[in-house]
Amino acid sequence: YLLCHIADEDFEGSEVEWGKGLVGTVAQTSKTINIANAYEDERFCQDFDKKSGYRTRSILTVPIIAKKSVVGVIQAINKMGPADHFSDDDVVILETIANNAGAIIREKRALQSLKNEERRGKFLMQLMAISN
């Protein structure tokens, strides 16, 4: 399952099953999905709209990849401006943001791994000092 959070909303997060809906499909396939009319796509889950009264029109969903694995998904909803759907330029921009997020996550994980190794090393040194 993927844990979903909605930015700037008082909407509770939810779990999304791998391969289900737009987010789950993008997570499973590692492929961007750009939909001009959400209600015409069978993968679109209307639960949020029903709970909130919001009306989703267009959706751009992009995988966040770190070390060749999907670690998250980012989704933009309802293109603003004269166009009512996300353009190829929008896709490039959101994919760039997702790629940068993936690089940050990858680096954060590497740093955490180094810190864990350092702690293990200190612990082993302490054990050796105690046993001597």
XYZ file of C-alpha atoms in Angstrom:
132
model
C 0.000 0.000 0.000
C 0.989 3.603 -0.569
C 0.154 6.153 2.099
C -1.393 9.252 0.503
C -1.245 12.782 1.873
C -2.959 15.842 0.453
C -1.105 19.147 0.689
C -2.869 22.084 2.357
C -6.015 20.133 3.142
C -7.688 18.960 6.311
C -8.349 15.675 4.543
C -7.107 12.539 6.258
C -4.446 10.576 4.463
C -5.396 7.238 3.005
C -3.780 4.078 1.758
C -3.779 3.268 -1.936
C -3.384 -0.297 -3.089
C -0.442 -0.938 -5.416
C -1.748 -1.011 -8.994
C -5.174 0.477 -8.111
C -6.362 3.886 -9.252
C -4.114 6.456 -10.883
C -1.621 6.703 -8.027
C -1.363 2.938 -7.608
C -1.025 2.408 -11.363
C 1.759 5.001 -11.646
C 3.514 3.448 -8.644
C 3.292 -0.010 -10.196
C 4.283 0.930 -13.761
C 6.703 3.843 -13.077
C 4.949 5.661 -15.944
C 3.443 9.156 -15.950
C -0.314 9.425 -16.529
C -1.801 12.657 -17.900
C -5.602 12.777 -18.052
C -7.595 15.677 -19.489
C -10.938 14.515 -18.040
C -10.727 12.517 -14.819
C -14.296 11.234 -14.925
C -13.698 9.622 -18.324
C -10.872 7.449 -16.962
C -11.910 4.262 -15.163
C -8.779 4.376 -12.976
C -9.880 7.672 -11.403
C -11.121 7.162 -7.849
C -13.915 9.620 -7.035
C -13.764 9.117 -3.253
C -11.996 12.417 -2.499
C -14.425 14.376 -4.675
C -17.392 12.718 -2.979
C -16.072 13.364 0.542
C -14.948 16.928 -0.065
C -17.375 18.259 -2.657
C -14.371 19.060 -4.853
C -14.617 18.514 -8.613
C -11.518 17.018 -10.207
C -11.139 17.720 -13.909
C -7.598 17.145 -15.145
C -4.912 15.066 -13.426
C -1.180 14.687 -13.945
C 0.368 11.811 -11.961
C 4.135 11.206 -11.907
C 6.306 8.595 -10.141
C 9.070 9.601 -7.733
C 11.956 7.226 -8.351
C 15.062 6.637 -6.231
C 17.602 3.957 -7.125
C 15.374 2.607 -9.897
C 12.453 2.001 -7.516
C 9.279 3.995 -7.069
C 9.357 5.607 -3.611
C 6.358 7.861 -4.079
C 3.968 9.513 -6.484
C 3.218 13.189 -7.012
C -0.079 14.337 -8.475
C -1.246 17.693 -9.809
C -4.963 18.285 -10.135
C -6.983 20.761 -12.209
C -4.730 22.729 -14.506
C -5.232 26.459 -14.010
C -5.096 28.967 -16.822
C -6.517 29.109 -20.325
C -5.956 25.385 -20.964
C -8.104 22.960 -19.010
C -5.587 20.099 -19.221
C -1.902 19.592 -18.468
C 0.459 20.183 -21.391
C 3.633 18.357 -22.393
C 5.563 21.223 -20.764
C 3.654 20.608 -17.515
C 4.649 16.944 -17.725
C 8.323 17.878 -18.102
C 8.129 20.287 -15.160
C 6.424 17.827 -12.803
C 8.729 14.987 -13.869
C 11.710 17.271 -13.131
C 10.300 18.013 -9.676
C 9.735 14.279 -9.110
C 13.281 13.457 -10.290
C 14.713 16.025 -7.877
C 12.584 14.626 -5.053
C 13.835 11.128 -5.897
C 17.457 12.324 -5.780
C 16.866 13.973 -2.402
C 15.230 10.816 -1.037
C 18.110 8.705 -2.384
C 20.688 10.995 -0.729
C 18.736 11.097 2.535
C 18.615 7.302 2.608
C 22.354 7.083 1.883
C 23.098 9.544 4.688
C 20.857 7.612 7.075
C 22.639 4.401 6.134
C 26.021 6.009 6.875
C 24.746 7.237 10.240
C 23.464 3.751 11.056
C 26.842 2.235 10.152
C 28.598 4.817 12.317
C 26.330 3.938 15.271
C 26.996 0.229 14.765
C 30.739 0.887 14.649
C 30.617 2.897 17.889
C 28.526 0.194 19.534
C 31.000 -2.517 18.502
C 33.900 -0.407 19.786
C 32.104 -0.047 23.123
C 31.511 -3.796 23.283
C 35.170 -4.441 22.561
C 36.227 -1.959 25.257
C 33.919 -3.622 27.788
C 35.169 -7.116 26.968
C 38.851 -6.126 27.346
